[in-house]
Short mmCIF file of C-alpha atoms and ligand atoms in Angstrom, two decimals:
data_model
loop_
_atom_site.label_atom_id
_atom_site.label_comp_id
_atom_site.label_asym_id
_atom_site.label_seq_id
_atom_site.Cartn_x
_atom_site.Cartn_y
_atom_site.Cartn_z
CA MET A 59 39.58 57.63 55.72
CA ILE A 60 39.74 56.77 52.04
CA LEU A 61 39.28 59.15 49.10
CA VAL A 62 37.40 57.78 46.11
CA THR A 63 36.72 59.47 42.77
CA GLY A 64 33.78 58.99 40.41
CA CYS A 65 31.65 57.22 43.01
CA ALA A 66 28.34 58.75 41.99
CA GLY A 67 28.50 56.58 38.86
CA PHE A 68 27.56 52.95 38.35
CA ILE A 69 30.45 50.96 39.83
CA GLY A 70 31.58 53.67 42.23
CA SER A 71 28.18 54.03 43.90
CA ASN A 72 27.97 50.25 44.30
CA PHE A 73 31.45 50.41 45.78
CA VAL A 74 30.41 53.03 48.36
CA HIS A 75 27.42 50.89 49.41
CA THR A 76 29.55 47.74 49.60
CA TRP A 77 32.30 49.53 51.55
CA LEU A 78 29.98 51.12 54.11
CA SER A 79 28.13 47.83 54.70
CA ASN A 80 31.42 46.30 55.82
CA HIS A 81 33.55 49.16 57.19
CA ASP A 82 33.12 52.02 59.62
CA GLU A 83 36.00 53.88 57.96
CA PRO A 84 34.58 56.99 56.22
CA ILE A 85 34.77 57.79 52.52
CA VAL A 86 35.30 61.13 50.79
CA ASN A 87 33.71 60.88 47.35
CA LEU A 88 34.93 63.35 44.69
CA ASP A 89 32.69 63.32 41.62
CA LYS A 90 32.12 65.88 38.88
CA LEU A 91 28.51 64.75 38.37
CA THR A 92 28.69 64.42 34.60
CA TYR A 93 25.63 62.93 32.86
CA ALA A 94 26.77 59.56 34.34
CA GLY A 95 27.07 60.75 37.93
CA ASN A 96 23.84 60.55 39.86
CA LEU A 97 23.29 61.38 43.52
CA ALA A 98 20.14 59.24 43.46
CA ASN A 99 22.55 56.26 43.47
CA LEU A 100 23.67 57.41 46.93
CA ALA A 101 20.35 58.71 48.25
CA SER A 102 20.07 56.07 50.99
CA LEU A 103 23.34 57.45 52.47
CA ALA A 104 22.09 61.04 52.78
CA ASP A 105 22.20 60.91 56.61
CA ASP A 106 25.25 58.68 56.87
CA LYS A 107 28.15 60.76 58.25
CA ARG A 108 30.64 58.20 56.97
CA HIS A 109 29.99 59.37 53.38
CA ILE A 110 31.27 62.86 52.50
CA PHE A 111 30.34 63.95 48.99
CA VAL A 112 32.31 66.66 47.17
CA GLN A 113 31.29 67.77 43.70
CA GLY A 114 34.42 68.46 41.68
CA ASP A 115 36.76 67.47 38.89
CA ILE A 116 39.78 65.16 39.21
CA CYS A 117 41.51 67.60 36.82
CA ASP A 118 41.23 70.37 39.46
CA GLN A 119 44.68 70.35 41.06
CA LYS A 120 43.81 72.86 43.80
CA LEU A 121 40.70 71.01 44.91
CA VAL A 122 42.32 67.55 44.89
CA SER A 123 45.33 68.85 46.86
CA GLU A 124 43.06 70.51 49.42
CA LEU A 125 41.04 67.32 49.88
CA LEU A 126 44.21 65.29 50.41
CA SER A 127 45.68 67.67 52.96
CA SER A 128 42.46 68.16 54.91
CA TYR A 129 41.21 64.55 55.00
CA LYS A 130 44.60 62.77 55.02
CA PRO A 131 43.32 59.56 53.40
CA ARG A 132 45.23 56.31 53.78
CA ALA A 133 44.23 55.37 50.22
CA VAL A 134 42.96 56.97 47.01
CA LEU A 135 40.82 54.87 44.65
CA ASN A 136 40.29 56.24 41.15
CA PHE A 137 36.98 55.20 39.56
CA ALA A 138 36.34 58.53 37.79
CA ALA A 139 36.27 58.21 34.02
CA GLU A 140 34.32 58.71 30.87
CA SER A 141 33.25 55.09 30.45
CA HIS A 142 31.09 54.57 27.36
CA VAL A 143 32.75 53.27 24.19
CA ASP A 144 30.07 54.64 21.81
CA ARG A 145 30.45 58.14 23.28
CA SER A 146 34.21 57.90 22.84
CA ILE A 147 33.68 57.20 19.14
CA LEU A 148 31.35 60.19 18.74
CA GLY A 149 33.59 62.54 20.75
CA PRO A 150 36.92 61.40 22.22
CA GLY A 151 37.97 64.77 23.72
CA GLU A 152 36.38 64.32 27.16
CA PHE A 153 37.92 60.84 27.39
CA ILE A 154 41.41 62.23 26.96
CA GLN A 155 40.66 65.03 29.40
CA THR A 156 39.26 62.98 32.28
CA ASN A 157 40.85 59.57 31.75
CA VAL A 158 44.35 60.71 30.80
CA ILE A 159 44.82 64.28 32.09
CA GLY A 160 42.62 63.61 35.11
CA THR A 161 44.60 60.54 36.12
CA PHE A 162 47.86 62.44 35.58
CA ASN A 163 46.61 65.26 37.80
CA LEU A 164 45.51 62.85 40.53
CA LEU A 165 48.86 61.06 40.43
CA GLU A 166 50.75 64.33 40.78
CA CYS A 167 48.59 65.54 43.67
CA VAL A 168 48.82 62.16 45.39
CA ARG A 169 52.60 62.04 44.89
CA ALA A 170 52.99 65.47 46.52
CA TYR A 171 50.75 64.42 49.43
CA TRP A 172 52.42 61.02 49.84
CA SER A 173 55.89 62.60 49.97
CA THR A 174 54.82 64.59 53.07
CA LEU A 175 53.76 61.45 55.00
CA PRO A 176 56.06 59.81 57.57
CA ALA A 177 58.01 56.96 55.95
CA GLU A 178 57.04 54.22 58.40
CA ASP A 179 54.53 53.68 61.16
CA SER A 180 55.22 56.45 63.67
CA GLY A 181 51.96 56.31 65.54
CA GLU A 182 50.27 58.34 62.76
CA ASP A 183 47.33 56.69 61.03
CA VAL A 184 48.78 57.26 57.59
CA ASN A 185 52.33 56.68 56.41
CA GLN A 186 54.16 56.18 53.14
CA ALA A 187 54.53 52.45 53.63
CA SER A 188 50.84 51.76 54.17
CA PHE A 189 49.40 54.30 51.70
CA ARG A 190 47.89 52.96 48.43
CA PHE A 191 46.75 54.49 45.11
CA LEU A 192 44.34 52.03 43.46
CA HIS A 193 43.45 52.65 39.82
CA VAL A 194 40.27 51.02 38.49
CA SER A 195 40.69 50.00 34.87
CA THR A 196 39.26 47.75 32.20
CA ASP A 197 39.98 44.60 30.18
CA GLU A 198 39.50 46.68 27.01
CA VAL A 199 43.14 47.78 27.25
CA TYR A 200 44.15 44.33 25.96
CA GLY A 201 42.27 44.70 22.66
CA THR A 202 40.25 41.88 21.18
CA LEU A 203 40.51 38.07 21.28
CA GLY A 204 40.03 35.52 18.49
CA PRO A 205 37.65 32.59 19.13
CA GLN A 206 40.46 30.20 20.14
CA ASP A 207 42.65 32.64 22.10
CA PRO A 208 43.12 32.10 25.84
CA PRO A 209 41.51 34.75 28.07
CA PHE A 210 43.43 37.95 28.89
CA ALA A 211 46.15 37.42 31.51
CA GLU A 212 47.97 40.28 33.26
CA THR A 213 50.96 39.56 30.98
CA ASN A 214 49.03 40.21 27.74
CA PRO A 215 50.32 43.17 25.71
CA TYR A 216 48.21 46.34 25.63
CA GLU A 217 46.41 46.72 22.27
CA PRO A 218 43.54 49.17 22.87
CA ASN A 219 41.20 49.64 19.91
CA SER A 220 38.64 52.33 20.80
CA PRO A 221 39.34 55.89 21.95
CA TYR A 222 37.91 54.86 25.34
CA ALA A 223 40.22 51.84 25.60
CA ALA A 224 43.22 53.90 24.47
CA SER A 225 42.50 56.55 27.11
CA LYS A 226 42.26 53.91 29.84
CA ALA A 227 45.45 52.22 28.58
CA SER A 228 47.23 55.59 28.75
CA SER A 229 46.06 56.09 32.33
CA ASP A 230 47.26 52.59 33.31
CA HIS A 231 50.70 53.39 31.86
CA LEU A 232 50.87 56.64 33.85
CA VAL A 233 50.02 54.77 37.06
CA ARG A 234 52.69 52.17 36.32
CA ALA A 235 55.29 54.87 35.61
CA TRP A 236 54.52 56.77 38.83
CA HIS A 237 55.33 53.58 40.70
CA HIS A 238 58.51 52.74 38.82
CA THR A 239 59.87 56.28 38.77
CA TYR A 240 58.67 57.81 42.04
CA GLY A 241 57.96 54.70 44.13
CA LEU A 242 54.28 55.61 44.58
CA PRO A 243 52.56 52.50 46.05
CA VAL A 244 50.04 51.76 43.30
CA LEU A 245 47.68 48.93 42.44
CA THR A 246 45.79 48.54 39.16
CA THR A 247 42.72 46.41 38.49
CA ASN A 248 41.49 45.47 35.00
CA CYS A 249 37.93 44.22 35.06
CA SER A 250 35.54 42.77 32.49
CA ASN A 251 31.98 44.01 31.77
CA ASN A 252 29.95 44.81 34.89
CA TYR A 253 26.18 44.75 35.28
CA GLY A 254 23.76 45.30 38.17
CA PRO A 255 21.90 48.10 40.01
CA TYR A 256 22.45 51.79 39.12
CA HIS A 257 23.77 51.00 35.61
CA PHE A 258 23.14 53.96 33.30
CA PRO A 259 20.87 52.89 30.43
CA GLU A 260 23.26 53.73 27.61
CA LYS A 261 25.02 50.39 28.25
CA LEU A 262 23.68 47.16 26.72
CA ILE A 263 21.99 45.48 29.70
CA PRO A 264 20.04 48.39 31.21
CA LEU A 265 19.27 49.76 27.73
CA VAL A 266 17.69 46.47 26.72
CA ILE A 267 15.67 46.15 29.95
CA LEU A 268 14.24 49.65 29.66
CA ASN A 269 13.68 49.59 25.89
CA ALA A 270 11.85 46.27 26.25
CA LEU A 271 9.52 47.68 28.90
CA ASN A 272 8.88 50.77 26.77
CA ASP A 273 7.99 48.79 23.66
CA LYS A 274 11.09 50.03 21.80
CA PRO A 275 13.53 48.14 19.55
CA LEU A 276 16.32 46.19 21.30
CA PRO A 277 19.34 47.28 19.21
CA ILE A 278 21.89 44.55 18.47
CA TYR A 279 25.08 45.80 16.81
CA GLY A 280 26.19 43.72 13.80
CA ASP A 281 25.50 39.99 14.12
CA GLY A 282 25.22 39.99 17.95
CA GLN A 283 27.87 37.29 18.23
CA GLN A 284 30.39 39.56 19.99
CA ILE A 285 31.41 38.09 23.34
CA ARG A 286 31.75 39.85 26.68
CA ASP A 287 32.70 38.34 30.06
CA TRP A 288 30.03 39.54 32.50
CA LEU A 289 30.57 40.17 36.22
CA PHE A 290 27.98 41.27 38.78
CA VAL A 291 29.02 44.74 39.96
CA GLN A 292 29.15 43.88 43.67
CA ASP A 293 31.59 41.07 42.92
CA HIS A 294 33.81 43.66 41.23
CA CYS A 295 33.53 45.92 44.30
CA ARG A 296 34.49 43.06 46.63
CA ALA A 297 37.49 42.30 44.40
CA ILE A 298 38.67 45.93 44.58
CA ILE A 299 38.43 45.86 48.38
CA ARG A 300 40.44 42.65 48.43
CA VAL A 301 43.14 44.15 46.18
CA LEU A 302 43.29 47.23 48.40
CA GLU A 303 43.70 45.05 51.49
CA ALA A 304 46.23 42.56 50.22
CA GLY A 305 47.35 43.32 46.64
CA ARG A 306 51.09 43.50 46.01
CA ILE A 307 52.34 47.04 45.34
CA GLY A 308 52.98 47.75 41.65
CA GLU A 309 50.96 44.74 40.50
CA THR A 310 47.93 44.59 38.23
CA TYR A 311 45.01 42.22 38.88
CA ASN A 312 42.55 41.06 36.23
CA ILE A 313 39.01 40.66 37.55
CA GLY A 314 36.33 38.56 35.86
CA GLY A 315 33.79 35.84 36.51
CA TRP A 316 34.66 33.26 33.79
CA ASN A 317 31.37 34.12 32.21
CA GLU A 318 31.66 34.64 28.47
CA MET A 319 28.41 35.23 26.61
CA ALA A 320 27.46 36.41 23.13
CA ASN A 321 25.48 39.67 23.17
CA ILE A 322 22.46 38.10 21.51
CA ASP A 323 22.27 35.45 24.25
CA VAL A 324 22.47 38.12 26.95
CA VAL A 325 19.58 39.98 25.32
CA LYS A 326 17.49 36.81 24.92
CA THR A 327 18.07 35.94 28.61
CA ILE A 328 16.81 39.39 29.66
CA CYS A 329 13.78 38.98 27.39
CA SER A 330 12.89 35.65 28.91
CA HIS A 331 13.10 37.03 32.50
CA LEU A 332 10.83 39.89 31.48
CA ASP A 333 8.40 37.44 29.84
CA THR A 334 8.04 35.81 33.27
CA LEU A 335 8.26 38.82 35.58
CA ARG A 336 6.35 41.44 33.53
CA PRO A 337 4.71 39.76 30.49
CA ARG A 338 3.78 41.99 27.55
CA THR A 339 0.11 42.92 27.66
CA ASP A 340 -0.39 41.87 24.00
CA GLY A 341 0.71 38.28 24.70
CA LYS A 342 3.81 38.59 22.46
CA LYS A 343 7.39 37.80 23.57
CA TYR A 344 9.93 40.57 24.29
CA ALA A 345 12.42 38.88 21.93
CA GLU A 346 10.22 40.05 19.06
CA GLN A 347 11.56 43.58 19.75
CA ILE A 348 15.15 42.50 18.89
CA THR A 349 16.45 44.59 15.96
CA TYR A 350 19.82 44.12 14.26
CA ILE A 351 21.46 47.45 13.44
CA LYS A 352 24.73 48.80 12.00
CA ASP A 353 27.80 47.61 13.90
CA ARG A 354 29.92 49.79 16.21
CA PRO A 355 33.03 51.01 14.31
CA GLY A 356 36.10 48.98 15.34
CA HIS A 357 33.91 46.73 17.51
CA ASP A 358 36.03 44.33 19.58
CA ARG A 359 34.85 40.79 18.92
CA ARG A 360 35.63 39.02 22.18
CA TYR A 361 36.77 39.83 25.73
CA ALA A 362 37.51 37.20 28.36
CA ILE A 363 39.39 37.43 31.64
CA ASP A 364 41.80 34.95 33.14
CA ALA A 365 41.13 35.62 36.84
CA ARG A 366 43.54 33.04 38.27
CA LYS A 367 45.95 35.59 39.74
CA ILE A 368 43.41 37.35 41.97
CA GLU A 369 41.82 34.01 42.85
CA SER A 370 45.02 32.29 43.90
CA GLU A 371 46.93 35.23 45.43
CA LEU A 372 44.06 37.01 47.15
CA GLY A 373 41.44 34.29 47.52
CA TRP A 374 38.74 36.31 45.71
CA LYS A 375 35.93 34.50 43.91
CA PRO A 376 32.67 35.92 42.50
CA GLN A 377 29.55 35.20 44.55
CA GLU A 378 27.08 35.55 41.67
CA THR A 379 26.78 33.58 38.45
CA PHE A 380 25.29 35.26 35.39
CA ILE A 381 22.10 33.26 36.01
CA THR A 382 21.60 34.66 39.53
CA GLY A 383 23.00 38.13 38.80
CA ILE A 384 20.96 38.90 35.70
CA LYS A 385 17.71 37.90 37.43
CA LYS A 386 18.54 40.20 40.37
CA THR A 387 19.35 42.98 37.90
CA VAL A 388 16.10 42.70 35.94
CA GLU A 389 14.19 42.63 39.23
CA TRP A 390 16.06 45.72 40.46
CA TYR A 391 15.01 47.73 37.39
CA LEU A 392 11.41 46.60 37.81
CA ASP A 393 11.45 47.49 41.53
CA ASN A 394 12.99 50.97 41.10
CA PRO A 395 10.77 52.96 38.70
CA GLU A 396 11.63 56.28 40.37
CA TRP A 397 15.34 55.80 39.80
CA VAL A 398 14.60 54.84 36.20
CA GLU A 399 12.40 57.91 35.70
CA GLY A 400 15.19 60.12 37.09
CA VAL A 401 17.80 58.91 34.60
CA THR A 402 15.59 58.58 31.55
CA SER A 403 15.01 62.27 31.04
CA GLY A 404 16.94 65.16 29.46
CA GLU A 405 20.50 64.18 28.71
CA TYR A 406 19.58 60.53 28.22
CA ARG A 407 17.00 61.29 25.55
CA GLN A 408 19.45 63.56 23.74
CA TRP A 409 22.00 60.74 23.74
CA LEU A 410 19.54 58.19 22.36
CA GLY A 411 18.60 60.65 19.64
CA LYS A 412 22.24 61.16 18.62
CA GLN A 413 23.09 57.46 18.79
CA TYR A 414 20.10 55.79 17.19
CA GLY A 415 18.46 58.68 15.30
P1 NAD B 101 30.21 55.65 34.97
O1 NAD B 101 30.29 56.35 33.66
O2 NAD B 101 28.93 55.03 35.39
O3 NAD B 101 30.66 56.64 36.15
C1 NAD B 101 31.75 57.49 36.02
C2 NAD B 101 31.70 58.50 37.17
O4 NAD B 101 32.84 59.35 37.07
C3 NAD B 101 30.46 59.40 37.12
O5 NAD B 101 29.90 59.51 38.41
C4 NAD B 101 31.02 60.74 36.66
O6 NAD B 101 30.28 61.86 37.15
C5 NAD B 101 32.43 60.69 37.23
N1 NAD B 101 33.37 61.56 36.50
C6 NAD B 101 33.54 61.64 35.17
N2 NAD B 101 34.48 62.56 34.89
C7 NAD B 101 34.94 63.03 36.07
C8 NAD B 101 35.92 63.98 36.44
N3 NAD B 101 36.64 64.63 35.51
N4 NAD B 101 36.14 64.22 37.74
C9 NAD B 101 35.40 63.59 38.71
N5 NAD B 101 34.45 62.69 38.41
C10 NAD B 101 34.22 62.41 37.11
O7 NAD B 101 31.38 54.57 34.93
P2 NAD B 101 31.45 53.11 35.58
O8 NAD B 101 30.88 52.15 34.64
O9 NAD B 101 30.96 53.20 36.95
O10 NAD B 101 33.04 52.89 35.59
C11 NAD B 101 33.83 53.27 36.72
C12 NAD B 101 35.28 52.93 36.41
O11 NAD B 101 35.39 51.52 36.19
C13 NAD B 101 35.82 53.59 35.15
O12 NAD B 101 37.16 53.95 35.41
C14 NAD B 101 35.74 52.51 34.09
O13 NAD B 101 36.73 52.70 33.12
C15 NAD B 101 36.01 51.28 34.92
N6 NAD B 101 35.42 50.02 34.42
C16 NAD B 101 34.10 49.95 34.07
C17 NAD B 101 33.56 48.73 33.68
C18 NAD B 101 32.10 48.58 33.32
O14 NAD B 101 31.68 47.51 32.86
N7 NAD B 101 31.26 49.59 33.53
C19 NAD B 101 34.38 47.59 33.61
C20 NAD B 101 35.74 47.71 33.94
C21 NAD B 101 36.25 48.93 34.37
O1 DAU B 102 34.91 45.36 29.17
C1 DAU B 102 34.77 46.38 30.12
C2 DAU B 102 34.04 47.55 29.52
O2 DAU B 102 32.67 47.15 29.40
C3 DAU B 102 34.15 48.81 30.36
O3 DAU B 102 35.50 49.22 30.41
C4 DAU B 102 33.28 49.93 29.76
O4 DAU B 102 33.33 51.07 30.60
C5 DAU B 102 31.86 49.43 29.68
O5 DAU B 102 31.05 50.41 29.07
C6 DAU B 102 31.80 48.12 28.89
O6 DAU B 102 32.11 48.35 27.49
P1 DAU B 102 31.27 47.64 26.32
O7 DAU B 102 31.46 48.41 25.09
O8 DAU B 102 31.59 46.19 26.25
O9 DAU B 102 29.78 47.79 26.91
P2 DAU B 102 28.40 48.15 26.22
O10 DAU B 102 27.34 47.90 27.24
O11 DAU B 102 28.41 49.47 25.55
O12 DAU B 102 28.26 47.03 25.11
C7 DAU B 102 28.28 45.66 25.43
C8 DAU B 102 28.22 44.90 24.13
O13 DAU B 102 26.92 45.07 23.53
C9 DAU B 102 29.21 45.39 23.09
O14 DAU B 102 29.66 44.29 22.32
C10 DAU B 102 28.38 46.33 22.20
C11 DAU B 102 27.01 45.69 22.25
N1 DAU B 102 25.87 46.63 22.16
C12 DAU B 102 25.86 47.72 22.98
C13 DAU B 102 24.80 48.60 22.96
C14 DAU B 102 24.79 49.83 23.84
C15 DAU B 102 24.80 46.35 21.31
O15 DAU B 102 24.80 45.34 20.58
N2 DAU B 102 23.75 47.22 21.29
C16 DAU B 102 23.70 48.35 22.07
O16 DAU B 102 22.72 49.12 21.97
#
């Protein structure tokens, strides 16, 4: 049994699907179901007894402790977070609450649980030596790169720039400290930008796909030359599983696909796939909807991941390139109109209103 948090969201739900396609070991999934948590992402698992869903908050000490003592997981994987940079700029409070306090609470509950386990293998399934706490984090903790800088290595200093990045950096530091001080067997992963199925359409790629199809502007912040290092979400999930299996305790692993692209090129690629797969009825090109707007405050210019550590130590490599992954992603949004309809109501519209007026 493993306990995962935040797995009704984008990456977490992909993780649950990836895990259950390759393992019989069950998953307990603790998720608060914020605006970003969506049980439709897990609908195909409704009758699968290996997936146990619990709605709740990682800040709830009583609930987390009860889940640990009743399910006795051999690992806890923390995906739960407030994840959107723009939201963190508009209102950082929830980011501190979930990302910092929530991680602190999880660590304390897990430490108490872990200290009750037998030290070594004593015939029990779970013991202190084999237990793992895996914390899912981001490359944004490293700050921003100049055009000539080498990609982020695990040894780069932390220089978070947005409230979101600062909250994730704080959580990484807590995880590190719980290992050094209490000996908790932790692993941390720092990944670059993900894309793929079940991505909530506040983030660039799904926002652009859906705005294009709805004849709306495709908003490009600033000059559109900011660079992100894109990774197909299932490659990220496979990397996390690999780190859980074989990562060295106390280590951090950067995860990325060596795939730097300027935002404007990402958007133009999406437009050209849509021109082929679902041409506009008026004969125009989707790229005509591109609209340059005011930049994000404190916008990081470039992220890029040096993934050599996870590649050489753990033998992980991405299976998708951006060319194959972005086509699959556009096709997924075209093939899943019901999912899209479900997430593009209520809360989503309010957000768009606040963000873009
Ligand atoms: P998401 O916003 O899509 O999902 C977050 C999930 O966490 C949601 O299901 C939400 O309901 C849940 N949640 C939020 N607060 C909670 C709380 N207090 N208790 C329990 N559940 C709570 O996020 P995502 O994009 O899937 O990101 C998952 C993790 O991966 C995050 O930790 C994020 O920082 C990290 N990450 C994301 C990316 C990316 O490109 N999306 C890249 C690197 C790392
Ligand atoms: O690098 C990893 C991070 O990637 C994760 O930790 C975050 O959880 C995840 O949200 C993502 O952060 P970004 O800020 O990079 O993602 P976002 O999709 O919001 O933006 C991607 C780029 O596109 C960024 O440079 C801002 C720009 N952008 C974004 C939106 C929503 C636009 O130009 N227009 C937009 O409308």
